[in-house]
Every structure is written in C-alpha cells, then in structure tokens.
XYZ file of C-alpha atoms in Angstrom:
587
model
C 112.496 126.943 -57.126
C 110.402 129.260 -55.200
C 109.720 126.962 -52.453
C 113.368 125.744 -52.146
C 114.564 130.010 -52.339
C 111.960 130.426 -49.471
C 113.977 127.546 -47.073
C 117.277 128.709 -48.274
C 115.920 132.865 -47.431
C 114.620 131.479 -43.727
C 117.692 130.162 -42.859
C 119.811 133.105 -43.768
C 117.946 135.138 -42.081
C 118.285 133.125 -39.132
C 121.787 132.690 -39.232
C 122.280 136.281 -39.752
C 121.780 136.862 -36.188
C 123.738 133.159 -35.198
C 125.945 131.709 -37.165
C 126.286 130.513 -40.814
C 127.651 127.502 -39.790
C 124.721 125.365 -41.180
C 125.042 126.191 -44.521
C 128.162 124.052 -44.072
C 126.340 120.753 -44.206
C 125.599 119.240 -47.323
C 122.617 117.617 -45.420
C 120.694 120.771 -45.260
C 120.643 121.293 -48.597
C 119.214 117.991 -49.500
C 116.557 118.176 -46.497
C 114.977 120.903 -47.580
C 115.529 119.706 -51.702
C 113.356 116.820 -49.980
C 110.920 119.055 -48.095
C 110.506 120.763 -51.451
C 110.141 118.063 -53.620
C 107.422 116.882 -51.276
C 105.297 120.122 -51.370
C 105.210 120.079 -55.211
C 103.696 117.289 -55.420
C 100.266 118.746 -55.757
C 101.750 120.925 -58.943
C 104.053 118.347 -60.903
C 101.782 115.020 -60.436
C 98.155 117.100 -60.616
C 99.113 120.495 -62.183
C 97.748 122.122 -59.214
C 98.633 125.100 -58.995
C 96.224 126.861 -57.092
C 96.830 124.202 -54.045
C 100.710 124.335 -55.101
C 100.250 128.736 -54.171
C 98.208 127.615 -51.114
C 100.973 125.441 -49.522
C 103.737 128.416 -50.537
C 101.381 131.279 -48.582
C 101.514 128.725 -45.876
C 104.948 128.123 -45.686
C 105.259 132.061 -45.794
C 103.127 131.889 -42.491
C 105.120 129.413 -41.019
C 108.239 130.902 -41.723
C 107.625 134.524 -40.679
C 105.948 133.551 -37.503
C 109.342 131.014 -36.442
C 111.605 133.979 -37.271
C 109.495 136.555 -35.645
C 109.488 133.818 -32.650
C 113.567 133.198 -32.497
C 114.075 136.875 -32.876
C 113.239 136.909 -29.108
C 113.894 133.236 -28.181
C 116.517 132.316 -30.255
C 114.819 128.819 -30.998
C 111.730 127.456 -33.680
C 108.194 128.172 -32.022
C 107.881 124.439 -29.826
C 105.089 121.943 -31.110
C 103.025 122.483 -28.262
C 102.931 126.595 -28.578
C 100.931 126.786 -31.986
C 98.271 125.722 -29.250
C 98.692 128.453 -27.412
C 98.528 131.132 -29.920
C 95.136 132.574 -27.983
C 97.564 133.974 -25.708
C 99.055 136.103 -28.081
C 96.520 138.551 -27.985
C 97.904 139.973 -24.739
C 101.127 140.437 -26.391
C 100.467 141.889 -29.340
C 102.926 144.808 -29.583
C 105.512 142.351 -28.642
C 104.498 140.337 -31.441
C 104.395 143.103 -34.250
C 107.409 144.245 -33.038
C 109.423 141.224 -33.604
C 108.518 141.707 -37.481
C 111.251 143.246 -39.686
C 111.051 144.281 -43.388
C 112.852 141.275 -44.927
C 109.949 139.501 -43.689
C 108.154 140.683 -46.359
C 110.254 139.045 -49.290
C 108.357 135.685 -48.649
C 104.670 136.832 -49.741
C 106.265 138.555 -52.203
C 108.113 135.692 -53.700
C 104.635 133.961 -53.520
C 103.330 136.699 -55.038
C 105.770 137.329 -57.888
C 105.758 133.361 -58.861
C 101.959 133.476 -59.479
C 102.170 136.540 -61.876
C 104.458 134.772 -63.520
C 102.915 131.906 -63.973
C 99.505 132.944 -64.848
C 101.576 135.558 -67.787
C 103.419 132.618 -68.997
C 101.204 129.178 -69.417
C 98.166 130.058 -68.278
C 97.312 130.483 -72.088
C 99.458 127.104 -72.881
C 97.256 124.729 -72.124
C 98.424 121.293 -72.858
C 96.398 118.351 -71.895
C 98.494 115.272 -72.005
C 97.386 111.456 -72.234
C 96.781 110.054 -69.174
C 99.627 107.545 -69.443
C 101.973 110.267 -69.577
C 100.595 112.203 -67.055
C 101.263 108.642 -64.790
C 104.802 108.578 -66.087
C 105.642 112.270 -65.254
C 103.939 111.422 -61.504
C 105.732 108.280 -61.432
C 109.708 109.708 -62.285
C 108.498 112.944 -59.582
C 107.983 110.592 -56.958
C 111.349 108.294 -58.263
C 112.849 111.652 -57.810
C 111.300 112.264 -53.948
C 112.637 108.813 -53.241
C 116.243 109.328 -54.406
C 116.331 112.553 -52.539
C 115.029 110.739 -49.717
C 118.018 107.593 -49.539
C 120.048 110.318 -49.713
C 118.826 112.446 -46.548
C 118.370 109.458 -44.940
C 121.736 108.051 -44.949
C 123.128 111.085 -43.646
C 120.626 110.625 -40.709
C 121.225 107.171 -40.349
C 125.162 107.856 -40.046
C 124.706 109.486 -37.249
C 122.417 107.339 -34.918
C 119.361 108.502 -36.003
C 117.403 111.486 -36.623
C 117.138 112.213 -32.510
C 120.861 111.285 -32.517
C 121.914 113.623 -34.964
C 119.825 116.186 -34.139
C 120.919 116.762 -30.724
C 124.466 116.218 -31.980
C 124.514 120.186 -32.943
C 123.056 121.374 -29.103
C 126.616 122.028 -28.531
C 127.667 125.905 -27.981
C 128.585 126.668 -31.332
C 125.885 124.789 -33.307
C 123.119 124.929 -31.309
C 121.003 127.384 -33.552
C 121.607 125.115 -36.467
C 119.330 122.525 -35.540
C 116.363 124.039 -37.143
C 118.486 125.668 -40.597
C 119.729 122.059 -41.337
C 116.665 119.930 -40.613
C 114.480 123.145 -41.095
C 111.331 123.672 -38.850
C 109.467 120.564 -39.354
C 112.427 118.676 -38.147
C 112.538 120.873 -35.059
C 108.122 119.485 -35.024
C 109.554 116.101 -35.128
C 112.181 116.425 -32.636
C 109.447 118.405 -30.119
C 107.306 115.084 -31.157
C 110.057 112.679 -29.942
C 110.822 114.637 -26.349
C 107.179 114.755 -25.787
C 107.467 110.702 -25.872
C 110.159 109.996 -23.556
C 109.625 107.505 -20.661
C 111.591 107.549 -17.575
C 113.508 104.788 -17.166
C 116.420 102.893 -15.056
C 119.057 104.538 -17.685
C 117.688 108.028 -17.042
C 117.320 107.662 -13.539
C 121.190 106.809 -13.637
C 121.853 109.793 -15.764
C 120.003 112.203 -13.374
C 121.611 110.728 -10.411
C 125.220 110.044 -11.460
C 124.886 114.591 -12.318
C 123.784 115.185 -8.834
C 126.419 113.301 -7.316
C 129.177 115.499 -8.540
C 126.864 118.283 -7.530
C 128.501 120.343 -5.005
C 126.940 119.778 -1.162
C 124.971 123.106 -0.159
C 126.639 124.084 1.962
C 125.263 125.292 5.987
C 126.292 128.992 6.665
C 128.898 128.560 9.672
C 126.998 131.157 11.742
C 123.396 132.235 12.632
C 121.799 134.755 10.690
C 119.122 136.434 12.062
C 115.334 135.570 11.168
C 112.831 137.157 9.060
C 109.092 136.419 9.072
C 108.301 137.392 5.807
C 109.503 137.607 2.336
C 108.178 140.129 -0.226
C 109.222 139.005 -3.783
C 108.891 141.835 -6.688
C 109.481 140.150 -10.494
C 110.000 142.989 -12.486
C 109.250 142.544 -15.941
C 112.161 142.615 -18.409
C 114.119 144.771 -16.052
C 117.725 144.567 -16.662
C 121.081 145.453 -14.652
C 122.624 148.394 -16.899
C 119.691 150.987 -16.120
C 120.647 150.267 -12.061
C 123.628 153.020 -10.978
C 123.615 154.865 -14.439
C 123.429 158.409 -15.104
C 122.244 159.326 -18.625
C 122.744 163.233 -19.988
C 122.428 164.407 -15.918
C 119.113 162.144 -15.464
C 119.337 159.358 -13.132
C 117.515 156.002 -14.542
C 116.643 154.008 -11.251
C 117.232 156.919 -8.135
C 115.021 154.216 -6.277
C 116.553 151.231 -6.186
C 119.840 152.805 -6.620
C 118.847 154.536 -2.703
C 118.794 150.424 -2.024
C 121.823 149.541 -2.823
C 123.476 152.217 -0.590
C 121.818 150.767 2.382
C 124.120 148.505 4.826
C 121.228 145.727 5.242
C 121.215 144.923 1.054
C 122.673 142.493 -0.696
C 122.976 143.229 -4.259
C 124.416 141.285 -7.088
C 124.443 143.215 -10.440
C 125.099 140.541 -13.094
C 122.590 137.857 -12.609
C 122.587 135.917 -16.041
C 119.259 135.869 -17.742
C 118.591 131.663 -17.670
C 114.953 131.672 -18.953
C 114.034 129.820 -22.326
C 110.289 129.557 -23.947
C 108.479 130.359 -20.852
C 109.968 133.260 -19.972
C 108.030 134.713 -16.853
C 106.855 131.466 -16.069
C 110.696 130.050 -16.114
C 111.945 132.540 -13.920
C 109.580 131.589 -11.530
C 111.294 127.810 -11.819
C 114.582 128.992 -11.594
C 113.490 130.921 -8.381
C 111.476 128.645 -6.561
C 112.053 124.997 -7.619
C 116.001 125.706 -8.239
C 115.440 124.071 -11.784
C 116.563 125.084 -15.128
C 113.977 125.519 -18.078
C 112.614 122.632 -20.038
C 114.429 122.582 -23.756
C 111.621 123.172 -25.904
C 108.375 125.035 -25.053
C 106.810 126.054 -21.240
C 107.211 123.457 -18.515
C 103.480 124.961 -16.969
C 101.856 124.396 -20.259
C 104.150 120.668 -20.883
C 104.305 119.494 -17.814
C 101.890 120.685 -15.355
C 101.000 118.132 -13.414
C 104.632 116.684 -12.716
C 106.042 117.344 -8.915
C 108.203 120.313 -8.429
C 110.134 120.697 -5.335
C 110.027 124.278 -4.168
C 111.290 126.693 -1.156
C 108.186 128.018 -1.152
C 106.577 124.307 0.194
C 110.061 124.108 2.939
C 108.713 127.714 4.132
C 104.859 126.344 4.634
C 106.695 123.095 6.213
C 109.109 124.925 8.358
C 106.779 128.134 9.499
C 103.840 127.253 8.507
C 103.647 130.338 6.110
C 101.397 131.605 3.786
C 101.805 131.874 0.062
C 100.301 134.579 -2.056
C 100.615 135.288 -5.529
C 99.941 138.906 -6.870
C 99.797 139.730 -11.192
C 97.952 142.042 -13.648
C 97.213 139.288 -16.276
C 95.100 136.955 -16.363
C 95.346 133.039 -14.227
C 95.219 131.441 -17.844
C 98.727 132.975 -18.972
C 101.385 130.952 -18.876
C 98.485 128.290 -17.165
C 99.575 129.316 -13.507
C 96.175 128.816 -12.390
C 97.419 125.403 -12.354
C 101.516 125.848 -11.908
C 101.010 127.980 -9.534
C 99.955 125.878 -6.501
C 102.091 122.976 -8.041
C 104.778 125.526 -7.012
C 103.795 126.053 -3.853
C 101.279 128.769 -4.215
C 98.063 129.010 -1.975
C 96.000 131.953 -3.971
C 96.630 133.930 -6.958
C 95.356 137.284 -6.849
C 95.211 138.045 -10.484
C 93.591 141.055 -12.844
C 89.904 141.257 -11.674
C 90.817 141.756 -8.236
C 92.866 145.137 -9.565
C 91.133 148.219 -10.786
C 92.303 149.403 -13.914
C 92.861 153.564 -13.214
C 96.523 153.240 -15.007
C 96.653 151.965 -18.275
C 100.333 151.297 -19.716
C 101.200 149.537 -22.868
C 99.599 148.636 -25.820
C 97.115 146.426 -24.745
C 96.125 148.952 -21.510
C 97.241 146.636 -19.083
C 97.364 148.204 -15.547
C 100.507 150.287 -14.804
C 102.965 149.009 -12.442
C 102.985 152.539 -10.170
C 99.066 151.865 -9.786
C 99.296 147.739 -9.406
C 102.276 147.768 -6.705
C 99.920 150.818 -4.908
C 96.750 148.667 -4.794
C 99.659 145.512 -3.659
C 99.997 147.235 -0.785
C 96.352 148.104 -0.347
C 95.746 144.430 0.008
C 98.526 143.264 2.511
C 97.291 146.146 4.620
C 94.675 143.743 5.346
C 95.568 141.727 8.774
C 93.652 139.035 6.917
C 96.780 138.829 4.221
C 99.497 139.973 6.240
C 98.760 139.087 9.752
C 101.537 139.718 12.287
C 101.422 136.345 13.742
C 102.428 134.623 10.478
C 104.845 133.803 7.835
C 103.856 135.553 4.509
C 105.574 135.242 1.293
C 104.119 137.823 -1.379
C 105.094 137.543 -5.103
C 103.842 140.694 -7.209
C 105.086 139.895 -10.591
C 104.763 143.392 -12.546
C 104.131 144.283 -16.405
C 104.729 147.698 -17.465
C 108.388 146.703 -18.668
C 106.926 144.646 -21.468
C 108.302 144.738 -24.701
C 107.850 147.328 -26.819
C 108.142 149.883 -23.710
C 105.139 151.804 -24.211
C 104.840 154.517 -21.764
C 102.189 156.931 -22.100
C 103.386 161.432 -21.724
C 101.529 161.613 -18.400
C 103.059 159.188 -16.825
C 106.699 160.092 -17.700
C 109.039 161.739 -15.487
C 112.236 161.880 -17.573
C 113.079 162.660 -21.055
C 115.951 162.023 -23.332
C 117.178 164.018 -26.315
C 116.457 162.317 -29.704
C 120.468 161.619 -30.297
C 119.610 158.565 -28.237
C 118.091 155.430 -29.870
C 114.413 155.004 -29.469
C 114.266 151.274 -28.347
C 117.233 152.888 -25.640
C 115.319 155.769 -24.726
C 112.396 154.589 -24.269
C 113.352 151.514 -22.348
C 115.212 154.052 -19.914
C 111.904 155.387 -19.577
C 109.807 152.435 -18.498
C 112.867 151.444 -16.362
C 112.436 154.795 -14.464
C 108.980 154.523 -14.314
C 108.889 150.795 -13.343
C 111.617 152.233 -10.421
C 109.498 154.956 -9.273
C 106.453 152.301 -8.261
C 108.827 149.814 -6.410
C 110.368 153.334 -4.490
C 106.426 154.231 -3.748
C 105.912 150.754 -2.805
C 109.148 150.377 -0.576
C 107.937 153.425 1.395
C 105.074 151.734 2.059
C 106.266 148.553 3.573
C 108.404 150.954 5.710
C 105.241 152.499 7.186
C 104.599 148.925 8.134
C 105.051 147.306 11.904
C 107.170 144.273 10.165
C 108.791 145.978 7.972
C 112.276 145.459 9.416
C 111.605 141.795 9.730
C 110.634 141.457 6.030
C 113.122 140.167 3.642
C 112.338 142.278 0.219
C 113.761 141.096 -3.200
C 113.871 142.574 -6.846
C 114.920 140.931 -9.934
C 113.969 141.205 -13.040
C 112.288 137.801 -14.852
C 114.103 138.335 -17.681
C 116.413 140.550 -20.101
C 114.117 143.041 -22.319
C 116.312 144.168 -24.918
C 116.717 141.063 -27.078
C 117.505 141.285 -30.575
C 118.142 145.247 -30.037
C 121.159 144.684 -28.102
C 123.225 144.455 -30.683
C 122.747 147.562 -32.143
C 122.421 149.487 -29.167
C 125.423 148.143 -27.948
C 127.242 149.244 -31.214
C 125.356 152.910 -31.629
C 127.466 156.404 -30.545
C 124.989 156.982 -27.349
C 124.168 153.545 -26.328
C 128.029 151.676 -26.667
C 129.096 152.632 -23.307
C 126.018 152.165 -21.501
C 123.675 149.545 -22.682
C 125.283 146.184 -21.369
C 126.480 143.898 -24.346
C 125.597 140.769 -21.842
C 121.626 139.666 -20.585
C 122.222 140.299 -16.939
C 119.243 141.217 -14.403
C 119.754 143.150 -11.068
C 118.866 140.697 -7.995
C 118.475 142.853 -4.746
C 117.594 141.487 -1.302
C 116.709 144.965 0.976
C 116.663 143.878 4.449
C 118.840 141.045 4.166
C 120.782 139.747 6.944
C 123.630 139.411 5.331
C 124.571 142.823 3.283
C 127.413 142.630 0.761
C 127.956 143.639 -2.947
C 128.378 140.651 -5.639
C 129.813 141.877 -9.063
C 130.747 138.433 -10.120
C 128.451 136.538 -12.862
C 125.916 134.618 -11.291
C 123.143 132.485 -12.919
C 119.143 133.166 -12.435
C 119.677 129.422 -11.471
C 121.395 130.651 -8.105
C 119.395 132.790 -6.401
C 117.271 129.728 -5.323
C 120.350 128.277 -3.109
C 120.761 131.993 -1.845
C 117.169 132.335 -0.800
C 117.255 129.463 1.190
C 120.219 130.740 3.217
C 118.902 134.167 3.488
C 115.469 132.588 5.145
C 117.376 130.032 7.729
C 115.913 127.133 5.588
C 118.499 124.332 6.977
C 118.316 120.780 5.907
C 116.180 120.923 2.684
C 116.249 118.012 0.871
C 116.602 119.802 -2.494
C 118.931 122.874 -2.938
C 118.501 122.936 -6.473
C 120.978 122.989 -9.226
C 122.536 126.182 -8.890
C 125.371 127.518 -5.784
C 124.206 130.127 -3.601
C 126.632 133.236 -3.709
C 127.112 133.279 0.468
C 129.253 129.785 -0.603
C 133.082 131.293 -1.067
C 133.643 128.289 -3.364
C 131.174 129.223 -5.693
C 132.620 129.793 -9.241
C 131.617 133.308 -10.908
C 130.611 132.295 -14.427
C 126.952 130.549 -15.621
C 125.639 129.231 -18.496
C 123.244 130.216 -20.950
C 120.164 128.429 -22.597
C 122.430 129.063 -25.579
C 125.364 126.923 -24.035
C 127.324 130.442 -23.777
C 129.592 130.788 -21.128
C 129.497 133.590 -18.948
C 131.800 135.370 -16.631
C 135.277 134.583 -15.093
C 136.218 130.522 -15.906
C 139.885 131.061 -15.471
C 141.567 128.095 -13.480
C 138.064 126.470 -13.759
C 138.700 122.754 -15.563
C 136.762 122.274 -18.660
C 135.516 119.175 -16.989
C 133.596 121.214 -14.643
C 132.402 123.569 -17.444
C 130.862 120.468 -18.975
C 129.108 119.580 -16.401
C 127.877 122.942 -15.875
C 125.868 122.632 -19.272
C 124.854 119.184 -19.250
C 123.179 120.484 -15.740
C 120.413 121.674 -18.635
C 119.616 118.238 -19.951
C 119.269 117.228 -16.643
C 116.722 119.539 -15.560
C 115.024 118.826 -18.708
C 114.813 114.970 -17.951
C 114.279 115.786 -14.122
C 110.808 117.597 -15.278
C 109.789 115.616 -18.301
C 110.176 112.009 -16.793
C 108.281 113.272 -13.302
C 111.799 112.506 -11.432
C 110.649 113.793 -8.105
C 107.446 111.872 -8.012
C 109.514 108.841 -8.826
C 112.072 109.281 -6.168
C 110.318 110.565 -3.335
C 112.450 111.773 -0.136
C 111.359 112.934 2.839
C 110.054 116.763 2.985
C 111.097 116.430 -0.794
C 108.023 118.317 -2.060
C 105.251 118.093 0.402
C-alpha cells in the first residue's frame, strides 16, 4: 500500500498545479496497481524487505526529482536528461528551489512503513515450507498477470501504447500523460521517439503542413541596411517589469528610455515558446525559426542533424561574421557543438571573462560586469571591424532563478508588503536593465553604431510556478502579468512601431529576416513576422494553450497552428533538412 499511496501522492501533486482530469481514467489506477505489484515482488515472493525499502527510497528519488522538474517545465524529466544531471551543479539554487514541503511526505512514508514493520513482525518469524513459499510466489505473479491483461487491453483499445499515449497531447490533457501511465511510461514513450525513422509518410506529413503555411511575405518597400546586428538574450527577463512603476521606483528606466525612441520597434507580449531546453530553445526559435523538440534538448538529442538558420543566409548574403558571447561554460546545453551547427563561428565563453562581479548562488559573473567586458572585446577592430558584417549574441545570466542579487550591487529597494520572489525579481530585473543601459551607451560611443541593428528579449519567462500566487497576492495582482510573455526590442530598427498584440517567440525569426533585408531565403521558418498585416495576434504554447486575440480566426487554422509543434518535432528528429536539401537551404 505504501508504494501504490506514493503513485497516487505524485500524481496529485502534479495535478494540483494542472488538472485532475487523470484521475478520471480507470486505466491509471490499474497502471500503477501494475507498477506496484511489480516492485513487490522482491517482498511477497522472497520476503525481502530490505530490497523491498530500497526500491521505495528510490521511487521517493524518482518522484521528487520529476515533480521538482515539472514544477518549472511542466513535463516528466526526458530519458535522455538523467544523463545530464552533471549539469545541474551550475544550477543549483534553481534546483533547491523547485523543492516544496509536501515533498517531504514520500521519505517519510518510507520511513514510517519500516518502523512499522520492524515493530510488528520483525519478532514473528515464520519460516514456511518451501512448497508454500512457491505457491504464494506463484498466485503473486497470477496476480501481476491479471493486472497486466487488464492494463493492456485498455492500451490495446486504443492503438497501442504510443497511440494512446499521445491521444492525451491535446490542450486539456496534455499533463496527464505522465499521472495515467506514470513516469516510466513517459521513459517508454521518450524510448519510442528516440526510435523514429524518417520515412515517405513523414515526409508527406511535414510537407502537406508547410503547404498551408502562409508565403513570407517581401516587404513592398526598401528598408534601409544595417551592417551589423547585436543580439542581447536576457535571462528569464519578462515583459511586466518593462514600463512599470512600483511604490515611485521605476523597474527598467533603461530600456524603458528605448522604447521612447522613434527608430525602435517594440513588441511587449512575445509568448514564452521554449520547452526542456530552455536557453538553448530560444536560441532555435530565434535563429532556425523552429519550435522545440517534445521531449528533452534538441542540442543534447539531436546535435548533429541540419538546422537551417538566418544566421548561415547573413554569412551567405554579406559574408558576415558570427560571434557568440556567454558566462557559462561551452559544455552547457552542449553548444560547443550546437552552436556552429547554428551558424556560429566562435564562442567566447567563461574563461575568456574575468570574474570581478559575482551574482547568484553559484558566483557566476554579473551581467553589469559581463556586458562591460562584451564591449571590451568588440572594441577590438579584430571582432568588430568596420568593413564587415558582425552579428554578436551575448546571452546573459544574472536573471537566473532564484534572483539572487547581492546588497552592493542593488540600486532599488522595495518595502517588505511586497512578495519576496516579486521583489526580488524586480530587483535583478533593474539590475539586469542597468548593464544593457551601460552597455547601450557604449555602442553609442561607437562609429557604427547607427548602422547596428540592437535586439533584447528575454530567453524565457522566470517566474514559473510563482505566478500564480503572485498574480493572486494584494501587491503583486495588478502588476505581475498572469501570462509568460517576454519583451522583444529592436533599437535601431528601420522600421519603428509599437506591437501590443500576442506574438509567439516562434516569430521573431520571420521579423529578423525582414529587419536585415534578407530576401529570398529558402526557409522563413514556421512562425509570421509581425511587419506582415495578415499576421494573426494569438500563439501557441508548448502546453497547447492558446494565446491572445483568435476571434474570427477558424478553428481549422487554430489546429494547424498546434500541430505546427509535431512538425517541428519530426522536422528535427528525422534530419528533414538534410533529407530535402534546397538550394542556400542551410549552407
């Protein structure tokens, strides 16, 4: 009963924060009476107990470690991440803070079930005849094998176990998957995808999506060139702390000096489109136009499959130069090797910074002293020669989860009536503001300044499971945003307007491409660049949540808006673009 409570406790602790929809289908009950049966095996065929204990500490493991993982996520940790867990150890704040208190009931239960036991028959000891020990074993396994027809036919109903597991990836049952066929299901399922071979069916699938994909469409007049492109991926930096005013202290004064200036384009509810891989997936979204992979990191996955990319049509068209600027190390998020499949020439990564700012947990370098020594670098003719076509990602960290800013290097404060998590994300957002202000003054002192495109978005939303209940507290109700949008700012841009529709992270790929003249690209990705008037203002989530205005939009089109997802997915996983090879595809 203990290991059957401990299934039943994961998934209502994970529906807590979904839906309780799976406890709706008698099939999850009787997968995880199966899963159960199986793990007492050891304990009602061998009386082990100690091993029976064992496998319940390591369930407790498991468990804790999938919830801690969906708390940020919102999916079971992917097969091929419990490889990765050496990466962890840059993120360990992150990591403790995705722990709550009910976590704790599970090495309790453990706990409690041992005392138990060892108070109650560990002075009964019976020692049966062996033939009776082989009849108990044999009606325990009769048991596992009823309980197994009967799980089976319910997965054998519905196609299959792949069939009916991606029968719930629709909008309202997509976080079911793992409650119903628990997390060794979602294993199996990671198992299957990792298996899938590209073939004439899928081929048709991709292609029969991209014809009802909407033409990109050429601007109708000439914008005027840039010869460089500084990109700045904020870290977790989010939309609400951009124009907002908190008890008389301005958040971002920086950026919000930005948006006031005629030559920016600015669209303030960008929706947050990044799934396992987080950083690394905005990064696809932004330069290959691709949506992420459904289960785990595509630059861990899929690494060596071809990825079409802007950043390729800008060394193609002006013979550019690509450079790649962090604080972490090349091995995170393996873009030592994604990297240049993206497009990348060099990565400039943390031993070419010196650490004199240390912000977070782990002392990682400070994003007022990294975006300083950024421009240190490019002040170099050899990186930022006037002759040439640079494009210059610094991809910053201070904004990392849990928002760790140290006294000195605070400029505003907030009174304790507002939420921690609230105040001190304010905080780093300030702070985070204040070093892309310093570094924006910079570039100004620069001769090509003026003919540098400069953009800001943020890789990802930061407030996660805390939304919620900032969203619903006295001080933070009317000014955290209830929805995962990130700013997306182009200073310098040659076309300067203000876009408060909902876009997708997906679409700022399409838009880069008009803002740098690149005409005639074979791939303009999945997403609509805002410049197109027929664009529509809503996007979709990784959680098949629809966002923004779909009024007079037919559902048809809403459909095919989400299945653009699965597409992607196949597109990466089955290699599409090394398969179907067009000219100045991906060279």
């Amino acid at each position: 009963m203990c290991i059957y409570f401990k299934f039943v406790l994961f998934d209502l602790i994970w529906s807590s924060q979904t839906t309780f929809t799976s406890f709706s289908f008698l099939e999850g009950y009787l997968n995880k009476l199966w899963f159960t049966l199986l793990f007492l095996i050891p304990l009602f065929c061998f009386r082990a107990v100690k091993w029976t204990l064992f496998i319940a500490f390591l369930l407790d493991i498991l468990f804790i470690v999938n919830l801690m993982y969906f708390r940020t996520y919102f999916t079971a940790i992917p097969l091929d991440s419990y490889g990765l867990v050496g990466n962890l150890k840059d993120f360990t704040a992150s990591v403790y803070d995705s722990v709550c208190w009910i976590d704790a009931v599970f090495p309790l239960s453990t706990l409690l079930t041992a005392i138990l036991y060892y108070k109650k028959y560990k002075q009964k000891k019976v020692i049966l005849p062996v033939w009776k020990k082989r009849q108990r074993a044999g009606r325990y396994l009769l048991l596992i094998l009823v309980a197994t027809l009967f799980s089976g036919a319910f997965i054998w109903s519905k196609g299959g176990f792949k069939a009916a597991y991606e029968s719930l990836q629709g909008a309202n049952k997509h976080t079911c998957d793992t409650p119903i066929y628990t997390v060794f299901g979602s294993l199996y399922y990671d198992y299957l995808l990792e298996n899938i071979a590209y073939t004439p069916e899928i081929k048709q699938q991709i292609e029969a999506w991209l014809k009802l994909h909407p033409r990109h469409k050429t601007l109708p007049f000439q914008l005027e060139e840039r010869n460089g492109c500084i990109l700045i991926l904020a870290e977790s930096l989010e939309s609400w702390v951009l124009e907002k005013t908190v008890e008389g202290v301005e958040i971002t004064p920086c950026m919000n000096a930005l948006l006031k200036e005629k030559t920016t384009l600015y669209a303030s509810k960008v929706l947050t489109q990044v799934k396992g891989g987080r950083s690394i997936d905005a990064q696809l979204l932004l330069y290959s136009g691709l949506l992420p992979i459904g289960n785990g990191s595509y630059s861990t996955k899929f690494p060596r499959s071809l990825y079409p990319s802007f950043l390729k049509y800008l060394k193609n068209a002006e013979n550019a130069k690509i450079y790649g600027m962090m604080v972490d190390k090349e091995i995170v998020w393996n873009q030592k090797v994604i990297c240049p499949a993206l497009g990348f020439d060099s990565l400039i990564s943390r031993r070419s910074f010196v650490l004199d700012e240390k912000v977070g947990p782990r002392k990682k370098l400070g994003d007022l002293s990294f975006l300083r020594q950024c421009g240190e670098k490019i002040s170099s003719p050899e990186l930022w020669p006037d002759s040439a076509f640079v494009f210059l990602q610094c991809v910053t960290y201070s904004g990392h989860n849990p928002f760790i800013l140290p006294e000195e290097l605070k400029r505003v404060s907030f009174s304790d009536k507002i939420p921690k998590r609230m105040n001190d994300y304010m905080t780093m957002a300030n702070y985070t503001d204040r070093a892309i202000g310093n570094f924006i003054a910079f570039l100004r002192s620069q001769r090509k300044f003026d003919k540098t495109l400069i953009v800001i978005t943020g890789d990802h939303e930061g407030l996660a499971n805390s939304r919620g209940t900032l969203c619903c507290s006295e001080k933070g109700k009317d000014v955290v945003s209830s929805d995962p949008y990130v700013p997306f700012i182009v200073v310098n841009s040659p076309v300067g307007m203000r876009y408060d529709k909902v876009m997708g992270q997906i679409d700022m790929y399409p838009t880069l491409l008009d803002l740098l003249g690149l005409r005639d690209c074979s791939w303009t990705g999945l997403g609509r660049s805002i410049l197109d008037p027929d664009k529509k203002a809503f996007a979709v989530s990784p959680q098949m949540q629809v966002y923004g205005d779909i009024a007079g939009v037919p559902e048809s089109e809403i459909e095919w808006a989400k299945e653009a997802w699965k597409i992607s997915d196949l597109m990466i996983r089955c290699d599409y673009f090394r398969y179907n090879p067009r000219d100045k595809w991906t060279e």
